[in-house]
XYZ file of C-alpha atoms in Angstrom:
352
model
C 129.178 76.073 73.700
C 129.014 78.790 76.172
C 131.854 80.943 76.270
C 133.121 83.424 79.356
C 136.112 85.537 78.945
C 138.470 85.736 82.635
C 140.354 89.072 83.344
C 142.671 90.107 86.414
C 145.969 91.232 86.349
C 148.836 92.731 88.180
C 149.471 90.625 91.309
C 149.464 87.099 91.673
C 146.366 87.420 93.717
C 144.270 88.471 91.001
C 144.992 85.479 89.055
C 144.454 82.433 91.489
C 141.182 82.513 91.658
C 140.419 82.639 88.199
C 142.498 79.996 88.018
C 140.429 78.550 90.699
C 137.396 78.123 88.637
C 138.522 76.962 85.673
C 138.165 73.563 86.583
C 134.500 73.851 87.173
C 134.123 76.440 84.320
C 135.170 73.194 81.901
C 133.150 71.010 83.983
C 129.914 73.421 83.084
C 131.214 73.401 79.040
C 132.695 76.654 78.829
C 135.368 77.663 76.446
C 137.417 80.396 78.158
C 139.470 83.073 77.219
C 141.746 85.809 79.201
C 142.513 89.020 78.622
C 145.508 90.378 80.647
C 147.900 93.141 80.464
C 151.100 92.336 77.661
C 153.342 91.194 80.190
C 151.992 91.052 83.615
C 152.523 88.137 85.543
C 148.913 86.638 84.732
C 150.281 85.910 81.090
C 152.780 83.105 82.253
C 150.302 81.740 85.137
C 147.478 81.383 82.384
C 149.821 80.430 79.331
C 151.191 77.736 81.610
C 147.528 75.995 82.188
C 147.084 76.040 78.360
C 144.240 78.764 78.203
C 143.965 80.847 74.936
C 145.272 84.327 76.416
C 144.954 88.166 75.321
C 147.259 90.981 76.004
C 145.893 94.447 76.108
C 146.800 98.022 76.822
C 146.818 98.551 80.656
C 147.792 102.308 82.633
C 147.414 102.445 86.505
C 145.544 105.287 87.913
C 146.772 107.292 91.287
C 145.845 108.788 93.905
C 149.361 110.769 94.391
C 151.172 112.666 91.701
C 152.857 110.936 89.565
C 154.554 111.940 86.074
C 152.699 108.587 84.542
C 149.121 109.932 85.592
C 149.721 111.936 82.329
C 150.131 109.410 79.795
C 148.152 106.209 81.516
C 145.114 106.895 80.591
C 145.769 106.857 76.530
C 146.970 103.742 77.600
C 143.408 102.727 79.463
C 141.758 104.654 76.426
C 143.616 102.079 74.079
C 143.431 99.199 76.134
C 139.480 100.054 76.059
C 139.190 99.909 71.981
C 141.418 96.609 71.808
C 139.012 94.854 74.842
C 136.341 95.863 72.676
C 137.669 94.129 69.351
C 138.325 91.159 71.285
C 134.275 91.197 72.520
C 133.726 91.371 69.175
C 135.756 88.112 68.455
C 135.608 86.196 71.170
C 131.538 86.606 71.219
C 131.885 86.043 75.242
C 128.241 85.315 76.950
C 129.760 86.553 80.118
C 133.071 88.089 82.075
C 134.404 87.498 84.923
C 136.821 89.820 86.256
C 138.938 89.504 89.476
C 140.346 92.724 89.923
C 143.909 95.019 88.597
C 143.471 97.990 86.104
C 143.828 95.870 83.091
C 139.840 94.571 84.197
C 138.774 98.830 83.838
C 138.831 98.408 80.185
C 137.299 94.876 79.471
C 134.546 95.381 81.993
C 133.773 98.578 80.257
C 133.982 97.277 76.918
C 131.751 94.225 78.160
C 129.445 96.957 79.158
C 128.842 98.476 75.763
C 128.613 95.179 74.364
C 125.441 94.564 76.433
C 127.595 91.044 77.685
C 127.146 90.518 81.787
C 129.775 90.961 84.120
C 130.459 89.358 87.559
C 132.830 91.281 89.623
C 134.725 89.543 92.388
C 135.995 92.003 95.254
C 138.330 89.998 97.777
C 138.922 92.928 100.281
C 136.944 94.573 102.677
C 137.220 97.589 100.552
C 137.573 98.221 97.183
C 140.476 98.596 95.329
C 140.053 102.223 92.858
C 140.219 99.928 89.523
C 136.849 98.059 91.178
C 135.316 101.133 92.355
C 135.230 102.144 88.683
C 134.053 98.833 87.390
C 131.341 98.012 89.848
C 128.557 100.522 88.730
C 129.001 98.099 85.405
C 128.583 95.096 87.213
C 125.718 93.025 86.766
C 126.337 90.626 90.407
C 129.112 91.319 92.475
C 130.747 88.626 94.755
C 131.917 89.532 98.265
C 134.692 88.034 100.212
C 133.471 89.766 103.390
C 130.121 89.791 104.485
C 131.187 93.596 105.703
C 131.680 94.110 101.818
C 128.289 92.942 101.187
C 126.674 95.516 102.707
C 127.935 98.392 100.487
C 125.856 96.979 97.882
C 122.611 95.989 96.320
C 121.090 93.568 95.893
C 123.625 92.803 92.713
C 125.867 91.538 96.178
C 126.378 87.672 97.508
C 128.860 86.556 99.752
C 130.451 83.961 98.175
C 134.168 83.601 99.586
C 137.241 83.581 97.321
C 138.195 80.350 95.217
C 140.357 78.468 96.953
C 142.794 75.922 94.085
C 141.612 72.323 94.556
C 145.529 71.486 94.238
C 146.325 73.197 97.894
C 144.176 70.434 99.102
C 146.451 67.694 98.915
C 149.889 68.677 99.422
C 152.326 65.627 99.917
C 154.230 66.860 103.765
C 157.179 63.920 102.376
C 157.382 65.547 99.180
C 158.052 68.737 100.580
C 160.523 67.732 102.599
C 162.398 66.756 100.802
C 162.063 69.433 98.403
C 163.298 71.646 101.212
C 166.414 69.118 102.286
C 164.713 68.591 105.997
C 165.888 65.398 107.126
C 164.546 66.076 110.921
C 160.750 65.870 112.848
C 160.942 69.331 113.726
C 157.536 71.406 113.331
C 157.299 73.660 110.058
C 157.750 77.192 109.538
C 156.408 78.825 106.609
C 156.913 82.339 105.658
C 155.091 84.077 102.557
C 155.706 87.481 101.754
C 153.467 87.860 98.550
C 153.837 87.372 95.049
C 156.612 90.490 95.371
C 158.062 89.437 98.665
C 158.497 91.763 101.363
C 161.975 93.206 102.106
C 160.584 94.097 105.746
C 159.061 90.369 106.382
C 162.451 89.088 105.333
C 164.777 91.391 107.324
C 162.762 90.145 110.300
C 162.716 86.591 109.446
C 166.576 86.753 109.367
C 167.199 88.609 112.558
C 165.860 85.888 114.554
C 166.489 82.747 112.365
C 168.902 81.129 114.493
C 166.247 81.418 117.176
C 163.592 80.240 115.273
C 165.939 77.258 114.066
C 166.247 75.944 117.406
C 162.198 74.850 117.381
C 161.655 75.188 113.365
C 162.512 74.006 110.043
C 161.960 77.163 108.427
C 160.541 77.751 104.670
C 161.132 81.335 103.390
C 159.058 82.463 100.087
C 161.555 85.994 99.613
C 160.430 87.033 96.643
C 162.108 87.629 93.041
C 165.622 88.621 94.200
C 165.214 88.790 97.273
C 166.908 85.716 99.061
C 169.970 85.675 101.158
C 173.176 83.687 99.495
C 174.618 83.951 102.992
C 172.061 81.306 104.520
C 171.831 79.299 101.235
C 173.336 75.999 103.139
C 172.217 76.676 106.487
C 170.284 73.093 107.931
C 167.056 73.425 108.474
C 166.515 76.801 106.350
C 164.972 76.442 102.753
C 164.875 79.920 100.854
C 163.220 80.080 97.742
C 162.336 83.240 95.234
C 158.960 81.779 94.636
C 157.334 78.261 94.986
C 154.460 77.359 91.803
C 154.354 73.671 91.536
C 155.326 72.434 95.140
C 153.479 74.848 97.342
C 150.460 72.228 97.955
C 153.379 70.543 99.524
C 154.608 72.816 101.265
C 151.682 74.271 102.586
C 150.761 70.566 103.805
C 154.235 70.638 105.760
C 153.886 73.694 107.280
C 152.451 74.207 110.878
C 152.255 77.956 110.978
C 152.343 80.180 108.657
C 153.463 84.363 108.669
C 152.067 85.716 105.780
C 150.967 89.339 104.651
C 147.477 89.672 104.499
C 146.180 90.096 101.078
C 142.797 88.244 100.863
C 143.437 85.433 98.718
C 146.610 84.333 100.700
C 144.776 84.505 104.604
C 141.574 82.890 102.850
C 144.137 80.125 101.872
C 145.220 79.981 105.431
C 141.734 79.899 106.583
C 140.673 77.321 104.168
C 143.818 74.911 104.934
C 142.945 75.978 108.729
C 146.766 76.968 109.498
C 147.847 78.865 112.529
C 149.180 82.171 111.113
C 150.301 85.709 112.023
C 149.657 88.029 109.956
C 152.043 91.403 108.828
C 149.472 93.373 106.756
C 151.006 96.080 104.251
C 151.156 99.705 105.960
C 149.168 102.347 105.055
C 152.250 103.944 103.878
C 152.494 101.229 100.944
C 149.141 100.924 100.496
C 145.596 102.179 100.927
C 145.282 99.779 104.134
C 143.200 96.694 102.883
C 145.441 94.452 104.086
C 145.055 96.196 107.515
C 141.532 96.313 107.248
C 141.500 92.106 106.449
C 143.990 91.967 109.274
C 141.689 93.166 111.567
C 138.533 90.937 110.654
C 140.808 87.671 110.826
C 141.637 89.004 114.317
C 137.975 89.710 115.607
C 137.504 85.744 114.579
C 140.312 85.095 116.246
C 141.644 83.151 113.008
C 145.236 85.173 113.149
C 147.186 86.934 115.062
C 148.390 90.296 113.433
C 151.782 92.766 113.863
C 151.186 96.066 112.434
C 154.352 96.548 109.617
C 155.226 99.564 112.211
C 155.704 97.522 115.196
C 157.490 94.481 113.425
C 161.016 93.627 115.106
C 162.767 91.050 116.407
C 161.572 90.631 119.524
C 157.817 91.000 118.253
C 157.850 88.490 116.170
C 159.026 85.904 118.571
C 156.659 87.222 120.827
C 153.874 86.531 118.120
C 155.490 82.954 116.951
C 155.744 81.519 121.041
C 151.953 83.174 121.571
C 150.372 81.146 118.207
C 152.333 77.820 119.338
C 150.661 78.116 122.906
C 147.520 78.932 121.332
C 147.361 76.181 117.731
C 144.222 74.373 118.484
C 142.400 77.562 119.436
C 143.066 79.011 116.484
C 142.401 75.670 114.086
C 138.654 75.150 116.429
C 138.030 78.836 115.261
C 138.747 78.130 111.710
C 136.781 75.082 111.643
C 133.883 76.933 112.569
C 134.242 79.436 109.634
C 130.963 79.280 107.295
C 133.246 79.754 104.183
C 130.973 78.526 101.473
C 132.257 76.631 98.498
C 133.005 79.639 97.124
C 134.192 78.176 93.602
C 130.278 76.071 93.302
C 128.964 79.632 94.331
C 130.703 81.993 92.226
C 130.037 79.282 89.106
C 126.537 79.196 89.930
C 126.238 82.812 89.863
C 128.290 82.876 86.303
C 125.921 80.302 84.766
C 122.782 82.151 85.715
C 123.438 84.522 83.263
C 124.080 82.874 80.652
């Protein structure tokens, strides 16, 4: 049996779509393995789907000071020795690695181990902990075909993995999941895996507004919800949503979302009006700007720089995307997304 070892850690977005291709992976008689950090967040999304999984040492390195910057990398140093016992054990024929520092160390130690390594970069740009891995990399797959062309030859376009399961959400389920008893059109707002403190103060300044046309659904992030507006008809708040976000996602009729890749190629996939509210460059290094900006020029979002979000923006934003729905779905039919999980699986199986 052929056997492939699956690493990403740190956000939730570095985990769906390895979770993505498991499926297939199965399918195509692979035994699979992850290595994660200890405790991250990918442990409990890849314990819960039953695959054998692999904590290891895991330090974050900076671009700003920081007191950590002194002791994290002993921490990558002995997160690299443990990924390289478990190559030793787990005898992988390839890795696949998504993305987070915890992938620095197992794509190195896959490295020495002569094992190939497909790298999958989902922004524009990449991320520091892919910068360092991707001189190791033996293909790299591209989200955006702007990506593509910082690379060799190693480089395919491929799309991100989309989960089968967001395919066939059940609209009735999710209402009543959410307690809507009415026709009105759907509202769904996603602020990340770690919510968005901004998204959410904006959500609330206008929600009895937005209640007047909307059911609204309102992903907050871990404490992060409002007990004020826990009973309020036709608002649903949740901390996070695993098992009924197909659902969900099938109710919904637009969607305001940050704009880390995996989420807007979700929204592109399940062809959703959205807006988009990338991170700022002041909490981030601006990928989420940059993907912004490429879902604008295809006119598959509309976008509200962090800076200018307010109020009266965002109702701007939400009356402009109702006026404009089918423009936006006709422009995300068009997409030429490939079936990024046959591609990516493909590309995995010619090297072993």
């Amino acid at each position: 049996m052929k056997k492939i070892i699956l690493t990403g850690g740190g956000t939730a977005g570095h985990v769906t779509p390895n979770i993505a291709i498991i499926p297939k992976l199965k399918e195509l008689g692979y035994e699979i393995s992850y290595i994660g950090t200890y405790n991250g967040i990918e442990r409990k999304l890849i314990e819960d789907i039953g695959i054998p999984y692999y904590g290891i040492s895991s330090g974050k390195l900076r671009r700003y000071f920081d007191l950590k910057n002194f002791t994290d990398p002993f921490r990558i140093i002995k997160g690299y020795g443990e990924a390289k016992r478990l190559m030793k054990k787990l005898q992988p024929d390839v890795v696949f690695s998504k993305g987070g520092f915890v992938t620095v160390p197992v794509v190195f130690a896959a490295s020495s181990k002569k094992v190939p390594v497909v790298i999958h970069e989902s922004d524009m740009t990449p991320g520091l902990a892919n910068k360092l891995a991707l001189p190791k990399a033996t293909k790299i797959c591209c989200n955006f075909p702007e990506t593509k062309d910082l690379f060799d030859e190693k480089a395919t376009v491929t799309g991100t993995p989309i989960r089968e399961e967001l395919y066939n959400g059940n609209k009735e389920k999710a209402k009543e999941f959410c307690g809507f008893t009415d026709e009105k059109p759907t509202l769904l707002i996603v602020g990340g895996s770690t919510g968005s403190v901004k998204v959410n103060e904006a959500i609330w300044s206008c929600l009895d507004k937005l209640l007047e046309t909307f059911n609204v659904v309102h992903i907050c992030g871990s404490e992060k919800t409002n007990p004020d507006l826990n009973n309020k008809k036709g608002y649903a708040q949740f901390e996070y949503i695993k098992e009924e976000l197909p659902d969900v996602f099938a109710l919904a009729d637009m969607v305001i979302s940050r704009a880390g890749a995996n989420a807007i190629c979700e929204l592109l996939a399940l062809k959703k009006p959205n807006i988009l509210i990338p991170l700022s460059r002041a909490a981030s290094r601006g990928d989420q700007i940059l993907n912004a900006k490429s879902f604008k020029k295809s006119n598959y979002s509309y976008v509200i720089e962090e800076e200018e979000l307010s109020k009266d923006t965002l109702l701007k934003a939400i009356d402009y995307v109702v006026s404009h729905k089918d423009e936006y779905i006709e422009a995300m039919s068009k997409s030429k997304g490939s079936n990024a999980i046959d591609t990516i699986t493909e590309i995995i199986d010619s090297l072993t």
